[in-house]
Amino acid sequence: MAGDKVILAYSGGLDTSCILKWLLEQRYEVICVLADVGQQENFEAARQKALKIGAKEVIVADIKQNFVEQYIWPAIQMGLIYEERYLLGTSLARPCISVALIEAARRYDAKYLAHGATGKGNDQVRFELCAYALQPDLKIIAPWRDVEFCRRFQGRQDLIAYAHVHGIEVTAKPATPWSTDANMLHISYESGILEDPNTVAPSSLYELTLDPLTQAPQTARRVCIHFVHGLPTVVEDLGNSRNYTIASDMLKFLNDLGGSYGIGRIDIVENRYVGLKSRGVYETPGGTILYTAHQDLEVFALDREVLRTKQLLRDRMSDYVYNGFWFSPEALYVRRCIELSQQHVTGQVTVELAPGYCRAIARKAGVNAGALYNQQLVSMDEHGGYVPQDAGGFIAINAVRIREHVRAFGAYNTEQQQRK
Amino acid sequence: MAGDKVILAYSGGLDTSCILKWLLEQRYEVICVLADVGQQENFEAARQKALKIGAKEVIVADIKQNFVEQYIWPAIQMGLIYEERYLLGTSLARPCISVALIEAARRYDAKYLAHGATGKGNDQVRFELCAYALQPDLKIIAPWRDVEFCRRFQGRQDLIAYAHVHGIEVTAKPATPWSTDANMLHISYESGILEDPNTVAPSSLYELTLDPLTQAPQTARRVCIHFVHGLPTVVEDLGNSRNYTIASDMLKFLNDLGGSYGIGRIDIVENRYVGLKSRGVYETPGGTILYTAHQDLEVFALDREVLRTKQLLRDRMSDYVYNGFWFSPEALYVRRCIELSQQHVTGQVTVELAPGYCRAIARKAGVNAGALYNQQLVSMDEHGGYVPQDAGGFIAINAVRIREHVRAFGAYNTEQQQRK
Amino acid sequence: MAGDKVILAYSGGLDTSCILKWLLEQRYEVICVLADVGQQENFEAARQKALKIGAKEVIVADIKQNFVEQYIWPAIQMGLIYEERYLLGTSLARPCISVALIEAARRYDAKYLAHGATGKGNDQVRFELCAYALQPDLKIIAPWRDVEFCRRFQGRQDLIAYAHVHGIEVTAKPATPWSTDANMLHISYESGILEDPNTVAPSSLYELTLDPLTQAPQTARRVCIHFVHGLPTVVEDLGNSRNYTIASDMLKFLNDLGGSYGIGRIDIVENRYVGLKSRGVYETPGGTILYTAHQDLEVFALDREVLRTKQLLRDRMSDYVYNGFWFSPEALYVRRCIELSQQHVTGQVTVELAPGYCRAIARKAGVNAGALYNQQLVSMDEHGGYVPQDAGGFIAINAVRIREHVRAFGAYNTEQQQRK
Amino acid sequence: MAGDKVILAYSGGLDTSCILKWLLEQRYEVICVLADVGQQENFEAARQKALKIGAKEVIVADIKQNFVEQYIWPAIQMGLIYEERYLLGTSLARPCISVALIEAARRYDAKYLAHGATGKGNDQVRFELCAYALQPDLKIIAPWRDVEFCRRFQGRQDLIAYAHVHGIEVTAKPATPWSTDANMLHISYESGILEDPNTVAPSSLYELTLDPLTQAPQTARRVCIHFVHGLPTVVEDLGNSRNYTIASDMLKFLNDLGGSYGIGRIDIVENRYVGLKSRGVYETPGGTILYTAHQDLEVFALDREVLRTKQLLRDRMSDYVYNGFWFSPEALYVRRCIELSQQHVTGQVTVELAPGYCRAIARKAGVNAGALYNQQLVSMDEHGGYVPQDAGGFIAINAVRIREHVRAFGAYNTEQQQRK
């Protein structure tokens, strides 16, 4: 154990800095991995801080491109959303970061992986399931589940005291009364004053989005998002005729524009995988716009029954990703099934951005892509191959079961009583 | 046939006025039923118009209370939504209107029911399935599926000409280039220029909601909505400390307030039950606020796994209602199952209204109602009976399948290629 | 119309012979297609009969190989079963026959397709949906839905009288008091005396299977069925060391052997797509053995969660196939998803045949195919990498929701009352 | 700890006898609970054995009636089956036994609950989840997950040696090379030589059922099972005109008769909740007959779409029960939903028993119970209110999506290639 190498998922913050020191005290050799998934951070300063504490090596892994291409884009393509509202910003980052951690473990031949995730949260599950999947013999060190560590550090004050004793720099900036997690897709806020679900989050909390009422532009703005097989390929800024075609550029543009409009704020209570309910506030400006556009295109493009099955698979996949099962037999399988469904999700959607929200207002199929929407067929003024008389038979046959129920069990109750 | 009594679902508009006349020409005796589900209409004028055309009787059925209590409130309780966006305003009204039609048919001992729904739409299905369910021996007359009628009236111009010939008053107001359906819950717009899904709906179209950017108040407003067993019981206007406790009052207040904020506009393509895709624009101000509040409370109040099953049932029920199966064995059954799930959905949600959208910002359980949200348990600073060490075993056992997959079939691919 | 070409799905029986004559009376030019899907039939005699009646052309289409490879094998691979018992023998044959009919229509440039399926059954739906899918402009003639035809032929006696008048040969063999449909996969029996679901089917009814008690061998017999990606590749007759490796040979062998054991009889009431419940008796000897083996291998080979999703898709696909949607967007999609799931369903299952039933008794993974079953891991006597202590944490975390429910809403009721 | 009271789930066998002694060595005061769920056991001898070892108290809890009425009957009503084959005999007994254990814990004010379930199995989960649900403050002692215990007892030989040292009687009967669990509903066999899934279980293994080929009667026998709301109410022995109307009598009669016919044997690999695959052999004679009858009646009695939803809920409930969640929010909820579905499952089914299997051969609705099966409607010879012409429109409208798919994306592939 002593002298064994540990890969530490390091953030530069108080917790993982103290964990770094604590691991050194246990005589581990610690290699810190600082994953850059797009959060605002002085990575060089964090690197120096870790080295000063005693890390043998500090790797700053810029995995932004991977994150957007291998995790965010597929999530948009699949339409992932947890409990109908959360766009999975943190859940998606965890497997991406885990890959970087595992790669470091392999490079340094480390036997251990340490992280600073709490024992009540989802992130411990996500990191560790990914680790078990990718490097099954890696051993996990989760200090916040370690009895001795938890006894020693019972609150933030204990960490600060420890930091002072060991010369670990504590950020001057006063801590917010909540914790955050930020990346290219979103910022999340939880804990602290947010633990009371009936306390309204203060407006000062939001970092990624401006206040819709007081800070956002008071005119609408339109973007047109093109998809091929369900993946975004072009974002047209209809306001000034600029196009974005590289995934990270598209996301950045939509984050900036959406953020300036205050788009993508949610305040929810969610069900954690470990059985707790927790309250979270999230900002996902660009992701919200992309989700909105993709959702619209999908109903436009997919056969109704294919859509029904796809959404069922989507709901399962969203749970898998939230729960940490990105690398699992079921997620690999369901993901491939969902991808199959996107074959014809090719086209473009115009989304109108307004302060605080966005919505789809127009859509069309891709050039040379077939389209199930059939203006001639649906038109009130034309037949388009549809024979209205057929509908009578359609209805009558659909009524067979309904009528049989009456025959067998009596009339439907037309006065449904409300529940007492 | 000649002399037989027909109940006609009459709206006062051009189509059903011509149908009334046409039925009279076929020597039916026609009783018109004008269902008041909250649409803006001069019912007395419409009544006189029908009488003048030759209706034997015109019944103005005020079914607003029934509509809100027996249809809208249950829909809110069940969380019904079609294809993730449409709150089913028209779909819910149809069975309610059908009950009024059937009651008239029974009262007048009519053998026939006529309606002006088109042969390509959902409403024909909804009216007729309800009729088959409630009065299986009633015969349906659907002129827009009648070959002879369709040949005679090939477009709006033919109707207008027919109206002129027969002294049927044609409204002076120029027709909008789309058709609408209005009731207490929503207004829908479709057809005409909206048939091109890539044409943006003109801002002049919206009747129930003001323009968020130019007409709505530029300050936020909060309401607190209380639910008991998933049904709204009180709407508190936090702006001026007024409470609404009667269903129709609550809905009216939220419609007015939501409408003034431009809340609840959607522009979608949807899948009709008869197999077509159609484009619709909808305004559902109060319904959107109620849906938002109920959705928030439900995740807060329900056990995670109960919620998963409930949402599955909800998706089925939404399809049933959209497709016209309100009175069907499956809808009766699934509805009762969903109602069972709402036993603990008791509490209140604060919703913030802003121009163009609303969102939940705070929630709490009802007084004396138990609550699954457990602030002590989820707190980072307390254990609350949760033993963090258990999470390690939880994760390890969950990893068994994941690791076995690697053992059996090799490593997970960490570089997922995008689809070509 | 007169002189137009019709493709008639001809069986050689009384119904389609009369329909052939009736079509000729309507002045159609009729090309009969006799599809050989493995039923016992004197095809040449049937051909001569049709020519004698006046068919312009009679095609005997031997589609047995296609049926087994493109329909039966995929159904086994997908594990299709309707309402948990019916192996879809007729449902699978219909699209296969439809392809032959459509090919004939194309070859002869026929505008019409006629069939003898009744207006209350599933087969009309299956034939016509396939036709609409494959040749959308083909027009359907369904005499048993034709008002005039139905008035003329109100029962079997009318058909016999018509046949006598027109010199159509009526089979000497007295008709059974039920109707049958036979092919390589099964024989079905319905109608007539079977319409009373409480009347036991007479033992004389069964044609494909011997009576288990009085005619079957009274010793067990074992076969070992090998699958690759869920498809049967080898059937080993363990009784006499013979192997079958060609699809149709495997099926024939299993039909013969299973039939001699009286395996694969079911007597059910089922839900027809048109809304009726009907009673059917089916014999599917080989299919039952193949289904049994595949089911066993699948649970053995698939990850638990992949299996759960696959079975959900299987249930949908079974409904699609039963309802006639083999060629539909949803069936194409779901089928591809299910095929994806079969990647690792490679191995072999030993099935024991006994009079009246068969069951899986042993199974193993394919050589060089990975296997999720891990004898070392599951052994009571070894750890195999599994740490029993982890289970405590697993259980405790799973109990969080369960305990929270008690805290919030009180104790579970241990005395569940039975329903009144 | 020392002196604390422990409730031990005691079986009388070697494992729990040694655990009893071991707990006494840890200075616990041990109250043994021997649950009589219908297994063959000399309860008085087992009681004496435990007292001799040093148990402070031994309770023989006869919970057979509870087991059949509160667990088995509801399982039949719900149609529970795990992974399509396993009738959950052990899974259902665990919560019933747990209630007895908890009642003892309350009576004796014990703080601990100990059981002899292994660390790799499902039973530990079932016992403990029930305990957490019913008595959340009870502490669990699971010796087979205790590191020290497991080190001391590494195999059966260590237990035998320990027994000899401590004067614990070891049964003279040589142990079978597998382990069993028996109750009123079934006997299960696993472990030992059964761990190789390709080894055929020896015929000597089966205890509850005779060998179908060599020991069963070689004539068929019929029983008629009556259900009210999905629950068995009468079993008629059609062979000798005897009726059984008490739940435990019905089950016993069917177990005896079914056992004499060798009915209800399965040999499967199943997915354990802890992530392992294990092989099990089960005998469930009476349960198989009841399941068969209920399944048949349900399809006969339920509306098709109600059945679809019910089966989805059934699959979820089966997983809940197998996984140990009998007392959980989700199981309580889903169970109530399924019970709702059984309102019309009233009628009777004739089941034919033959050596090795049984099958439904006739069924009818209950007297005065409505019936969806409509012989007149389905008859080929009558219309019964069904208008065959309607089917044409029904099919045509159902074809709209299918045709649109062709229009948009080209023809369906009629030559599906097999997977490589």
PDB file of C-alpha atoms in Angstrom, chain C residues 69-70 77 82-85 118-120 124 128 132-134 136 145 191 195-198 206 212-213 218 220 229 265 267 269 272-274 276-279 295-296 299-300 302 304 308 311 314 319 325 327-330 332 335 339 355-357 359-364 373 375 377-380 382-383 386 388-389 391-392 394-395 398-399 401-403 405-406 412 414 416 418-420, chain D residues 69-70 77 82-85 118-120 124 128 132-134 136 145 191 195-198 206 212-213 218 220 229 267 269 272-274 276-279 295-296 299-300 302 304 308 311 314 319 325 327-330 332 335 339 355-357 359-364 372-373 375 377-380 382-383 386 388-389 391-392 394-395 398-399 401-403 405-406 412 414 416 418-420:
ATOM      1  CA  GLU C  69     -34.971 -18.360 -43.854  1.00  0.00           C
ATOM      2  CA  GLN C  70     -36.546 -14.930 -44.032  1.00  0.00           C
ATOM      3  CA  GLN C  77     -34.067 -15.340 -33.331  1.00  0.00           C
ATOM      4  CA  TYR C  82     -48.107 -13.595 -29.255  1.00  0.00           C
ATOM      5  CA  GLU C  83     -49.873 -13.222 -25.952  1.00  0.00           C
ATOM      6  CA  GLU C  84     -47.292 -15.528 -24.415  1.00  0.00           C
ATOM      7  CA  ARG C  85     -48.402 -18.646 -26.247  1.00  0.00           C
ATOM      8  CA  THR C 118     -62.801 -13.027 -44.141  1.00  0.00           C
ATOM      9  CA  GLY C 119     -63.840  -9.601 -42.978  1.00  0.00           C
ATOM     10  CA  LYS C 120     -63.549 -10.454 -39.306  1.00  0.00           C
ATOM     11  CA  GLN C 124     -57.161  -9.548 -44.515  1.00  0.00           C
ATOM     12  CA  GLU C 128     -53.465  -5.817 -47.412  1.00  0.00           C
ATOM     13  CA  TYR C 132     -49.952  -1.366 -49.435  1.00  0.00           C
ATOM     14  CA  ALA C 133     -46.363  -1.441 -48.240  1.00  0.00           C
ATOM     15  CA  LEU C 134     -44.910  -3.224 -51.229  1.00  0.00           C
ATOM     16  CA  PRO C 136     -49.003   1.049 -52.815  1.00  0.00           C
ATOM     17  CA  ARG C 145     -66.127  -7.629 -47.488  1.00  0.00           C
ATOM     18  CA  SER C 191     -64.207 -21.587 -36.315  1.00  0.00           C
ATOM     19  CA  GLU C 195     -66.119 -21.128 -31.545  1.00  0.00           C
ATOM     20  CA  ASP C 196     -67.414 -22.287 -28.198  1.00  0.00           C
ATOM     21  CA  PRO C 197     -64.285 -21.761 -26.100  1.00  0.00           C
ATOM     22  CA  ASN C 198     -65.530 -24.207 -23.505  1.00  0.00           C
ATOM     23  CA  TYR C 206     -54.715 -32.720 -34.606  1.00  0.00           C
ATOM     24  CA  PRO C 212     -48.893 -37.830 -26.557  1.00  0.00           C
ATOM     25  CA  LEU C 213     -50.502 -40.447 -24.382  1.00  0.00           C
ATOM     26  CA  GLN C 218     -42.744 -43.607 -24.265  1.00  0.00           C
ATOM     27  CA  ALA C 220     -37.476 -39.406 -23.871  1.00  0.00           C
ATOM     28  CA  HIS C 229     -26.216 -14.805 -33.034  1.00  0.00           C
ATOM     29  CA  ARG C 265     -50.239 -28.194 -29.097  1.00  0.00           C
ATOM     30  CA  ASP C 267     -55.592 -24.260 -27.202  1.00  0.00           C
ATOM     31  CA  VAL C 269     -58.373 -17.590 -26.892  1.00  0.00           C
ATOM     32  CA  ARG C 272     -57.530 -10.315 -32.922  1.00  0.00           C
ATOM     33  CA  TYR C 273     -56.323  -7.002 -34.277  1.00  0.00           C
ATOM     34  CA  VAL C 274     -59.829  -6.107 -35.427  1.00  0.00           C
ATOM     35  CA  LEU C 276     -62.576  -9.554 -31.509  1.00  0.00           C
ATOM     36  CA  LYS C 277     -61.538 -12.405 -29.283  1.00  0.00           C
ATOM     37  CA  SER C 278     -61.299 -15.726 -31.064  1.00  0.00           C
ATOM     38  CA  ARG C 279     -60.444 -19.251 -30.098  1.00  0.00           C
ATOM     39  CA  GLN C 295     -35.408 -18.833 -24.832  1.00  0.00           C
ATOM     40  CA  ASP C 296     -33.124 -20.854 -22.632  1.00  0.00           C
ATOM     41  CA  VAL C 299     -31.337 -15.891 -20.555  1.00  0.00           C
ATOM     42  CA  PHE C 300     -28.070 -17.778 -20.291  1.00  0.00           C
ATOM     43  CA  LEU C 302     -27.634 -12.008 -22.341  1.00  0.00           C
ATOM     44  CA  ARG C 304     -29.930  -9.101 -17.461  1.00  0.00           C
ATOM     45  CA  ARG C 308     -35.173  -6.778 -20.163  1.00  0.00           C
ATOM     46  CA  GLN C 311     -38.064  -8.636 -24.238  1.00  0.00           C
ATOM     47  CA  ARG C 314     -39.902  -8.583 -28.555  1.00  0.00           C
ATOM     48  CA  ASP C 319     -47.793  -7.564 -31.823  1.00  0.00           C
ATOM     49  CA  PHE C 325     -47.209  -4.888 -39.793  1.00  0.00           C
ATOM     50  CA  PHE C 327     -43.466  -4.402 -43.549  1.00  0.00           C
ATOM     51  CA  SER C 328     -43.772  -1.214 -41.540  1.00  0.00           C
ATOM     52  CA  PRO C 329     -41.425   1.446 -40.227  1.00  0.00           C
ATOM     53  CA  GLU C 330     -41.801   0.191 -36.677  1.00  0.00           C
ATOM     54  CA  LEU C 332     -38.139  -2.698 -39.545  1.00  0.00           C
ATOM     55  CA  ARG C 335     -36.351  -5.903 -35.729  1.00  0.00           C
ATOM     56  CA  GLU C 339     -31.030  -8.402 -34.002  1.00  0.00           C
ATOM     57  CA  PRO C 355     -44.671 -37.049 -24.894  1.00  0.00           C
ATOM     58  CA  GLY C 356     -46.539 -33.755 -25.095  1.00  0.00           C
ATOM     59  CA  TYR C 357     -43.794 -31.360 -24.117  1.00  0.00           C
ATOM     60  CA  ARG C 359     -37.822 -28.630 -21.958  1.00  0.00           C
ATOM     61  CA  ALA C 360     -34.289 -27.331 -21.844  1.00  0.00           C
ATOM     62  CA  ILE C 361     -32.078 -29.392 -19.566  1.00  0.00           C
ATOM     63  CA  ALA C 362     -28.544 -28.213 -20.330  1.00  0.00           C
ATOM     64  CA  ARG C 363     -26.806 -25.384 -22.146  1.00  0.00           C
ATOM     65  CA  LYS C 364     -23.358 -23.996 -22.813  1.00  0.00           C
ATOM     66  CA  TYR C 373     -22.373 -17.360 -17.083  1.00  0.00           C
ATOM     67  CA  GLN C 375     -19.302 -20.914 -12.833  1.00  0.00           C
ATOM     68  CA  LEU C 377     -18.152 -16.563  -9.736  1.00  0.00           C
ATOM     69  CA  VAL C 378     -21.447 -18.153  -8.763  1.00  0.00           C
ATOM     70  CA  SER C 379     -19.936 -21.091  -6.926  1.00  0.00           C
ATOM     71  CA  MET C 380     -20.732 -21.320  -3.255  1.00  0.00           C
ATOM     72  CA  GLU C 382     -15.200 -19.883  -4.269  1.00  0.00           C
ATOM     73  CA  HIS C 383     -15.093 -16.137  -4.258  1.00  0.00           C
ATOM     74  CA  TYR C 386     -16.974 -11.349  -5.811  1.00  0.00           C
ATOM     75  CA  PRO C 388     -19.660 -10.963  -0.257  1.00  0.00           C
ATOM     76  CA  GLN C 389     -19.192  -8.068   2.154  1.00  0.00           C
ATOM     77  CA  ALA C 391     -23.669  -7.142  -0.602  1.00  0.00           C
ATOM     78  CA  GLY C 392     -24.396  -5.575   2.774  1.00  0.00           C
ATOM     79  CA  PHE C 394     -25.778  -2.984  -1.739  1.00  0.00           C
ATOM     80  CA  ILE C 395     -28.774  -3.998   0.315  1.00  0.00           C
ATOM     81  CA  ASN C 398     -31.346  -0.273  -1.892  1.00  0.00           C
ATOM     82  CA  ALA C 399     -33.231  -0.021   1.370  1.00  0.00           C
ATOM     83  CA  ARG C 401     -36.089   4.366  -0.515  1.00  0.00           C
ATOM     84  CA  ILE C 402     -37.931   1.596   1.291  1.00  0.00           C
ATOM     85  CA  ARG C 403     -37.124   3.026   4.694  1.00  0.00           C
ATOM     86  CA  HIS C 405     -41.312   5.430   2.593  1.00  0.00           C
ATOM     87  CA  VAL C 406     -41.921   4.129   6.103  1.00  0.00           C
ATOM     88  CA  TYR C 412     -46.062  -1.364   5.487  1.00  0.00           C
ATOM     89  CA  THR C 414     -48.209  -6.983   6.561  1.00  0.00           C
ATOM     90  CA  GLN C 416     -52.817  -7.573   2.855  1.00  0.00           C
ATOM     91  CA  GLN C 418     -57.788 -10.098  -0.279  1.00  0.00           C
ATOM     92  CA  ARG C 419     -60.010  -8.282  -2.696  1.00  0.00           C
ATOM     93  CA  LYS C 420     -63.703  -8.556  -2.025  1.00  0.00           C
TER      94      LYS C 420
ATOM     95  CA  GLU D  69     -53.401 -16.546   1.234  1.00  0.00           C
ATOM     96  CA  GLN D  70     -51.207 -13.467   1.394  1.00  0.00           C
ATOM     97  CA  GLN D  77     -53.716 -13.428  -9.314  1.00  0.00           C
ATOM     98  CA  TYR D  82     -39.606 -14.381 -13.392  1.00  0.00           C
ATOM     99  CA  GLU D  83     -37.796 -14.370 -16.691  1.00  0.00           C
ATOM    100  CA  GLU D  84     -40.773 -16.151 -18.224  1.00  0.00           C
ATOM    101  CA  ARG D  85     -40.263 -19.429 -16.384  1.00  0.00           C
ATOM    102  CA  THR D 118     -25.060 -16.607   1.478  1.00  0.00           C
ATOM    103  CA  GLY D 119     -23.379 -13.428   0.316  1.00  0.00           C
ATOM    104  CA  LYS D 120     -23.830 -14.216  -3.348  1.00  0.00           C
ATOM    105  CA  GLN D 124     -29.934 -12.114   1.862  1.00  0.00           C
ATOM    106  CA  GLU D 128     -32.870  -7.745   4.745  1.00  0.00           C
ATOM    107  CA  TYR D 132     -35.469  -2.695   6.768  1.00  0.00           C
ATOM    108  CA  ALA D 133     -39.008  -2.103   5.575  1.00  0.00           C
ATOM    109  CA  LEU D 134     -40.776  -3.564   8.555  1.00  0.00           C
ATOM    110  CA  PRO D 136     -35.935  -0.137  10.129  1.00  0.00           C
ATOM    111  CA  ARG D 145     -20.768 -11.934   4.795  1.00  0.00           C
ATOM    112  CA  SER D 191     -25.292 -25.262  -6.326  1.00  0.00           C
ATOM    113  CA  GLU D 195     -23.319 -25.190 -11.086  1.00  0.00           C
ATOM    114  CA  ASP D 196     -22.278 -26.583 -14.437  1.00  0.00           C
ATOM    115  CA  PRO D 197     -25.253 -25.493 -16.530  1.00  0.00           C
ATOM    116  CA  ASN D 198     -24.492 -28.127 -19.112  1.00  0.00           C
ATOM    117  CA  TYR D 206     -36.710 -34.414  -7.982  1.00  0.00           C
ATOM    118  CA  PRO D 212     -43.401 -38.339 -16.009  1.00  0.00           C
ATOM    119  CA  LEU D 213     -42.314 -41.217 -18.169  1.00  0.00           C
ATOM    120  CA  GLN D 218     -50.501 -42.846 -18.287  1.00  0.00           C
ATOM    121  CA  ALA D 220     -54.911 -37.726 -18.704  1.00  0.00           C
ATOM    122  CA  HIS D 229     -61.322 -11.400  -9.626  1.00  0.00           C
ATOM    123  CA  ASP D 267     -34.265 -26.286 -15.413  1.00  0.00           C
ATOM    124  CA  VAL D 269     -30.273 -20.250 -15.748  1.00  0.00           C
ATOM    125  CA  ARG D 272     -29.738 -12.949  -9.723  1.00  0.00           C
ATOM    126  CA  TYR D 273     -30.285  -9.463  -8.385  1.00  0.00           C
ATOM    127  CA  VAL D 274     -26.669  -9.243  -7.253  1.00  0.00           C
ATOM    128  CA  LEU D 276     -24.630 -13.156 -11.154  1.00  0.00           C
ATOM    129  CA  LYS D 277     -26.176 -15.765 -13.369  1.00  0.00           C
ATOM    130  CA  SER D 278     -27.044 -18.975 -11.580  1.00  0.00           C
ATOM    131  CA  ARG D 279     -28.546 -22.289 -12.543  1.00  0.00           C
ATOM    132  CA  GLN D 295     -53.057 -17.115 -17.805  1.00  0.00           C
ATOM    133  CA  ASP D 296     -55.692 -18.684 -19.993  1.00  0.00           C
ATOM    134  CA  VAL D 299     -56.506 -13.473 -22.095  1.00  0.00           C
ATOM    135  CA  PHE D 300     -60.072 -14.717 -22.359  1.00  0.00           C
ATOM    136  CA  LEU D 302     -59.408  -8.965 -20.329  1.00  0.00           C
ATOM    137  CA  ARG D 304     -56.602  -6.559 -25.207  1.00  0.00           C
ATOM    138  CA  ARG D 308     -51.020  -5.262 -22.519  1.00  0.00           C
ATOM    139  CA  GLN D 311     -48.538  -7.625 -18.423  1.00  0.00           C
ATOM    140  CA  ARG D 314     -46.729  -7.909 -14.101  1.00  0.00           C
ATOM    141  CA  ASP D 319     -38.779  -8.403 -10.844  1.00  0.00           C
ATOM    142  CA  PHE D 325     -38.845  -5.643  -2.890  1.00  0.00           C
ATOM    143  CA  PHE D 327     -42.431  -4.461   0.876  1.00  0.00           C
ATOM    144  CA  SER D 328     -41.532  -1.388  -1.144  1.00  0.00           C
ATOM    145  CA  PRO D 329     -43.337   1.664  -2.462  1.00  0.00           C
ATOM    146  CA  GLU D 330     -43.199   0.359  -6.012  1.00  0.00           C
ATOM    147  CA  LEU D 332     -47.340  -1.767  -3.134  1.00  0.00           C
ATOM    148  CA  ARG D 335     -49.714  -4.590  -6.939  1.00  0.00           C
ATOM    149  CA  GLU D 339     -55.406  -6.043  -8.671  1.00  0.00           C
ATOM    150  CA  PRO D 355     -47.408 -36.771 -17.659  1.00  0.00           C
ATOM    151  CA  GLY D 356     -44.945 -33.899 -17.466  1.00  0.00           C
ATOM    152  CA  TYR D 357     -47.182 -31.017 -18.462  1.00  0.00           C
ATOM    153  CA  ARG D 359     -52.529 -27.203 -20.644  1.00  0.00           C
ATOM    154  CA  ALA D 360     -55.759 -25.273 -20.767  1.00  0.00           C
ATOM    155  CA  ILE D 361     -58.299 -26.888 -23.024  1.00  0.00           C
ATOM    156  CA  ALA D 362     -61.557 -25.043 -22.284  1.00  0.00           C
ATOM    157  CA  ARG D 363     -62.735 -21.924 -20.475  1.00  0.00           C
ATOM    158  CA  LYS D 364     -65.861 -19.934 -19.816  1.00  0.00           C
ATOM    159  CA  LEU D 372     -65.731 -10.015 -23.585  1.00  0.00           C
ATOM    160  CA  TYR D 373     -65.588 -13.228 -25.562  1.00  0.00           C
ATOM    161  CA  GLN D 375     -69.250 -16.159 -29.809  1.00  0.00           C
ATOM    162  CA  LEU D 377     -69.567 -11.682 -32.924  1.00  0.00           C
ATOM    163  CA  VAL D 378     -66.631 -13.843 -33.889  1.00  0.00           C
ATOM    164  CA  SER D 379     -68.680 -16.459 -35.724  1.00  0.00           C
ATOM    165  CA  MET D 380     -67.941 -16.837 -39.405  1.00  0.00           C
ATOM    166  CA  GLU D 382     -73.096 -14.386 -38.379  1.00  0.00           C
ATOM    167  CA  HIS D 383     -72.482 -10.689 -38.410  1.00  0.00           C
ATOM    168  CA  TYR D 386     -69.749  -6.340 -36.884  1.00  0.00           C
ATOM    169  CA  PRO D 388     -67.038  -6.475 -42.423  1.00  0.00           C
ATOM    170  CA  GLN D 389     -66.946  -3.552 -44.835  1.00  0.00           C
ATOM    171  CA  ALA D 391     -62.371  -3.472 -42.070  1.00  0.00           C
ATOM    172  CA  GLY D 392     -61.363  -2.082 -45.457  1.00  0.00           C
ATOM    173  CA  PHE D 394     -59.531   0.209 -40.955  1.00  0.00           C
ATOM    174  CA  ILE D 395     -56.771  -1.357 -42.984  1.00  0.00           C
ATOM    175  CA  ASN D 398     -53.545   1.815 -40.788  1.00  0.00           C
ATOM    176  CA  ALA D 399     -51.654   1.697 -44.056  1.00  0.00           C
ATOM    177  CA  ARG D 401     -48.021   5.473 -42.184  1.00  0.00           C
ATOM    178  CA  ILE D 402     -46.740   2.400 -43.984  1.00  0.00           C
ATOM    179  CA  ARG D 403     -47.271   3.945 -47.397  1.00  0.00           C
ATOM    180  CA  HIS D 405     -42.691   5.513 -45.296  1.00  0.00           C
ATOM    181  CA  VAL D 406     -42.345   4.118 -48.805  1.00  0.00           C
ATOM    182  CA  TYR D 412     -39.302  -2.063 -48.165  1.00  0.00           C
ATOM    183  CA  THR D 414     -38.274  -7.980 -49.240  1.00  0.00           C
ATOM    184  CA  GLN D 416     -33.866  -9.439 -45.531  1.00  0.00           C
ATOM    185  CA  GLN D 418     -29.470 -12.872 -42.403  1.00  0.00           C
ATOM    186  CA  ARG D 419     -26.944 -11.486 -39.989  1.00  0.00           C
ATOM    187  CA  LYS D 420     -23.371 -12.445 -40.663  1.00  0.00           C
TER     188      LYS D 420
END
